[in-house]
């Protein structure tokens, strides 16, 4: 069963500057953070940290993952290679909200070189505080899953 109060987190050196604020924000909201690194600001490879964070979502160890790199793009590219992951790279909270409501996204990616910390925390809240609407959106998400299954 998925742990609804656990969030997987990963960043590379490009996202490290925001890590402490995001983790503190999640914890202040009662979430447990499963930290997949990076643990220092040293250069590291975003695929190496994004993959295990996403696998934690697929396995149910975490409800969602939040991935931060310089732009959010590398993280989202990696995440969307993993079966069962629907990752959205966002830079404002409207998209972060709608990607939960319409796409049933389970991974939020963003870039610490693109947005400021206040926007990042707003997006985290928008993502966590909205549920998938289902209905016609469920049919579309099912089509994404069909495409994924075709490889
Ligand atoms: C690292 O320099 C940078 O390429 C990375 O953080 C990310 O932006 C990749 O998409």
mmCIF file of C-alpha atoms and ligand atoms in Angstrom:
data_model
loop_
_atom_site.group_PDB
_atom_site.id
_atom_site.type_symbol
_atom_site.label_atom_id
_atom_site.label_comp_id
_atom_site.label_asym_id
_atom_site.label_seq_id
_atom_site.Cartn_x
_atom_site.Cartn_y
_atom_site.Cartn_z
ATOM 1 C CA UNK A 1 0.000 0.000 0.000
ATOM 2 C CA UNK A 2 1.200 3.489 -0.805
ATOM 3 C CA UNK A 3 2.377 5.598 2.102
ATOM 4 C CA UNK A 4 0.419 8.795 1.543
ATOM 5 C CA UNK A 5 2.519 10.867 3.892
ATOM 6 C CA UNK A 6 5.906 9.972 2.439
ATOM 7 C CA UNK A 7 7.381 12.091 -0.334
ATOM 8 C CA UNK A 8 10.510 11.031 -2.208
ATOM 9 C CA UNK A 9 12.918 13.877 -2.864
ATOM 10 C CA UNK A 10 15.933 14.112 -5.143
ATOM 11 C CA UNK A 11 18.054 16.913 -6.511
ATOM 12 C CA UNK A 12 21.357 17.345 -8.278
ATOM 13 C CA UNK A 13 23.885 20.137 -7.727
ATOM 14 C CA UNK A 14 21.679 22.436 -9.821
ATOM 15 C CA UNK A 15 18.783 21.955 -7.420
ATOM 16 C CA UNK A 16 20.666 21.620 -4.174
ATOM 17 C CA UNK A 17 20.204 25.274 -3.149
ATOM 18 C CA UNK A 18 16.476 24.653 -2.699
ATOM 19 C CA UNK A 19 16.678 21.309 -0.977
ATOM 20 C CA UNK A 20 16.710 22.454 2.650
ATOM 21 C CA UNK A 21 13.738 24.777 2.198
ATOM 22 C CA UNK A 22 11.669 22.148 0.390
ATOM 23 C CA UNK A 23 12.423 19.396 2.875
ATOM 24 C CA UNK A 24 11.685 21.716 5.815
ATOM 25 C CA UNK A 25 8.433 22.799 4.183
ATOM 26 C CA UNK A 26 7.310 19.220 3.614
ATOM 27 C CA UNK A 27 8.189 18.228 7.158
ATOM 28 C CA UNK A 28 6.375 21.258 8.567
ATOM 29 C CA UNK A 29 3.296 19.981 6.749
ATOM 30 C CA UNK A 30 3.581 16.574 8.392
ATOM 31 C CA UNK A 31 5.167 14.699 5.507
ATOM 32 C CA UNK A 32 8.035 12.258 5.885
ATOM 33 C CA UNK A 33 10.741 12.917 3.315
ATOM 34 C CA UNK A 34 12.598 9.984 1.791
ATOM 35 C CA UNK A 35 15.811 11.660 0.698
ATOM 36 C CA UNK A 36 17.579 10.193 -2.327
ATOM 37 C CA UNK A 37 20.257 12.896 -2.447
ATOM 38 C CA UNK A 38 22.166 14.809 -3.459
ATOM 39 C CA UNK A 39 23.563 15.295 0.034
ATOM 40 C CA UNK A 40 26.091 17.994 -0.865
ATOM 41 C CA UNK A 41 26.366 20.686 -3.533
ATOM 42 C CA UNK A 42 29.065 18.683 -5.338
ATOM 43 C CA UNK A 43 28.433 17.968 -8.993
ATOM 44 C CA UNK A 44 26.345 14.818 -9.464
ATOM 45 C CA UNK A 45 24.329 13.111 -12.179
ATOM 46 C CA UNK A 46 20.605 13.779 -12.091
ATOM 47 C CA UNK A 47 19.628 10.395 -13.614
ATOM 48 C CA UNK A 48 21.317 8.613 -10.709
ATOM 49 C CA UNK A 49 19.154 10.306 -8.089
ATOM 50 C CA UNK A 50 15.940 10.679 -10.087
ATOM 51 C CA UNK A 51 15.596 6.992 -10.836
ATOM 52 C CA UNK A 52 15.539 5.623 -7.270
ATOM 53 C CA UNK A 53 13.201 8.416 -6.142
ATOM 54 C CA UNK A 54 10.760 7.481 -8.899
ATOM 55 C CA UNK A 55 11.080 3.778 -8.151
ATOM 56 C CA UNK A 56 10.008 4.575 -4.587
ATOM 57 C CA UNK A 57 6.800 6.053 -6.009
ATOM 58 C CA UNK A 58 6.141 3.057 -8.248
ATOM 59 C CA UNK A 59 6.736 0.629 -5.369
ATOM 60 C CA UNK A 60 4.416 2.572 -3.074
ATOM 61 C CA UNK A 61 7.106 3.521 -0.609
ATOM 62 C CA UNK A 62 6.308 7.153 -1.406
ATOM 63 C CA UNK A 63 3.115 8.794 -2.625
ATOM 64 C CA UNK A 64 4.878 11.333 -4.851
ATOM 65 C CA UNK A 65 8.370 12.442 -5.789
ATOM 66 C CA UNK A 66 9.682 15.966 -6.009
ATOM 67 C CA UNK A 67 12.751 16.324 -8.223
ATOM 68 C CA UNK A 68 14.809 19.476 -8.561
ATOM 69 C CA UNK A 69 17.684 20.153 -10.946
ATOM 70 C CA UNK A 70 18.823 23.293 -12.724
ATOM 71 C CA UNK A 71 15.878 23.446 -15.108
ATOM 72 C CA UNK A 72 13.722 20.496 -14.004
ATOM 73 C CA UNK A 73 13.947 19.163 -17.532
ATOM 74 C CA UNK A 74 16.610 16.510 -17.050
ATOM 75 C CA UNK A 75 14.783 15.175 -14.012
ATOM 76 C CA UNK A 76 11.490 14.987 -15.895
ATOM 77 C CA UNK A 77 13.087 13.239 -18.856
ATOM 78 C CA UNK A 78 14.485 10.546 -16.577
ATOM 79 C CA UNK A 79 11.294 10.204 -14.551
ATOM 80 C CA UNK A 80 9.088 9.731 -17.592
ATOM 81 C CA UNK A 81 11.212 6.783 -18.747
ATOM 82 C CA UNK A 82 10.009 4.774 -15.761
ATOM 83 C CA UNK A 83 6.817 2.761 -16.125
ATOM 84 C CA UNK A 84 4.112 4.116 -13.883
ATOM 85 C CA UNK A 85 5.594 7.577 -13.584
ATOM 86 C CA UNK A 86 3.834 10.661 -14.878
ATOM 87 C CA UNK A 87 6.220 13.521 -14.239
ATOM 88 C CA UNK A 88 5.446 17.176 -14.891
ATOM 89 C CA UNK A 89 8.067 19.878 -15.166
ATOM 90 C CA UNK A 90 6.403 23.069 -13.920
ATOM 91 C CA UNK A 91 7.358 26.648 -13.269
ATOM 92 C CA UNK A 92 4.149 28.030 -11.748
ATOM 93 C CA UNK A 93 1.524 26.715 -9.360
ATOM 94 C CA UNK A 94 -1.429 26.644 -11.777
ATOM 95 C CA UNK A 95 0.285 23.939 -13.835
ATOM 96 C CA UNK A 96 1.381 22.114 -10.690
ATOM 97 C CA UNK A 97 -2.257 22.004 -9.567
ATOM 98 C CA UNK A 98 -3.675 21.033 -12.969
ATOM 99 C CA UNK A 99 -1.151 18.283 -13.532
ATOM 100 C CA UNK A 100 -2.534 16.565 -10.428
ATOM 101 C CA UNK A 101 -6.169 17.216 -11.339
ATOM 102 C CA UNK A 102 -5.976 16.329 -15.037
ATOM 103 C CA UNK A 103 -2.857 14.213 -15.610
ATOM 104 C CA UNK A 104 -2.718 12.387 -12.275
ATOM 105 C CA UNK A 105 0.962 13.306 -12.202
ATOM 106 C CA UNK A 106 2.879 11.549 -9.474
ATOM 107 C CA UNK A 107 6.173 13.399 -9.846
ATOM 108 C CA UNK A 108 6.731 17.158 -9.747
ATOM 109 C CA UNK A 109 9.922 18.518 -11.291
ATOM 110 C CA UNK A 110 11.212 22.043 -11.356
ATOM 111 C CA UNK A 111 14.368 24.040 -11.869
ATOM 112 C CA UNK A 112 16.140 25.933 -9.112
ATOM 113 C CA UNK A 113 17.766 28.075 -11.796
ATOM 114 C CA UNK A 114 14.369 28.914 -13.278
ATOM 115 C CA UNK A 115 12.100 29.821 -10.377
ATOM 116 C CA UNK A 116 12.513 31.314 -6.917
ATOM 117 C CA UNK A 117 12.036 29.531 -3.622
ATOM 118 C CA UNK A 118 8.633 31.074 -2.893
ATOM 119 C CA UNK A 119 7.271 29.838 -6.218
ATOM 120 C CA UNK A 120 8.781 26.409 -5.600
ATOM 121 C CA UNK A 121 6.996 26.073 -2.263
ATOM 122 C CA UNK A 122 3.727 27.324 -3.769
ATOM 123 C CA UNK A 123 4.017 24.682 -6.468
ATOM 124 C CA UNK A 124 4.724 21.970 -3.923
ATOM 125 C CA UNK A 125 1.552 22.932 -2.054
ATOM 126 C CA UNK A 126 -0.526 23.168 -5.225
ATOM 127 C CA UNK A 127 0.671 19.722 -6.269
ATOM 128 C CA UNK A 128 0.098 18.062 -2.901
ATOM 129 C CA UNK A 129 -3.242 19.699 -2.166
ATOM 130 C CA UNK A 130 -5.143 18.669 -5.297
ATOM 131 C CA UNK A 131 -6.580 15.324 -6.232
ATOM 132 C CA UNK A 132 -7.014 13.692 -9.611
ATOM 133 C CA UNK A 133 -10.466 14.490 -11.001
ATOM 134 C CA UNK A 134 -10.895 11.215 -12.895
ATOM 135 C CA UNK A 135 -13.772 11.086 -15.377
ATOM 136 C CA UNK A 136 -12.728 12.131 -18.877
ATOM 137 C CA UNK A 137 -9.219 12.714 -17.594
ATOM 138 C CA UNK A 138 -8.972 9.085 -16.494
ATOM 139 C CA UNK A 139 -9.623 7.983 -20.070
ATOM 140 C CA UNK A 140 -6.763 10.168 -21.275
ATOM 141 C CA UNK A 141 -4.407 8.962 -18.579
ATOM 142 C CA UNK A 142 -5.341 5.380 -19.538
ATOM 143 C CA UNK A 143 -4.230 6.197 -23.076
ATOM 144 C CA UNK A 144 -0.874 7.390 -21.754
ATOM 145 C CA UNK A 145 -0.533 4.061 -19.954
ATOM 146 C CA UNK A 146 -1.404 2.186 -23.164
ATOM 147 C CA UNK A 147 1.302 4.060 -25.040
ATOM 148 C CA UNK A 148 3.764 3.313 -22.240
ATOM 149 C CA UNK A 149 2.891 -0.400 -22.457
ATOM 150 C CA UNK A 150 3.575 -0.425 -26.219
ATOM 151 C CA UNK A 151 7.132 0.722 -25.460
HETATM 152 C C1 LIG B 1 23.388 20.645 -14.387
HETATM 153 O O1 LIG B 1 24.317 21.566 -14.831
HETATM 154 C C2 LIG B 1 22.094 20.757 -15.184
HETATM 155 O O2 LIG B 1 22.307 20.342 -16.488
HETATM 156 C C3 LIG B 1 21.003 19.978 -14.514
HETATM 157 O O3 LIG B 1 20.815 20.436 -13.225
HETATM 158 C C4 LIG B 1 19.650 20.061 -15.175
HETATM 159 O O4 LIG B 1 19.272 21.377 -15.400
HETATM 160 C C5 LIG B 1 19.432 19.216 -16.360
HETATM 161 O O5 LIG B 1 18.359 19.199 -16.961
#
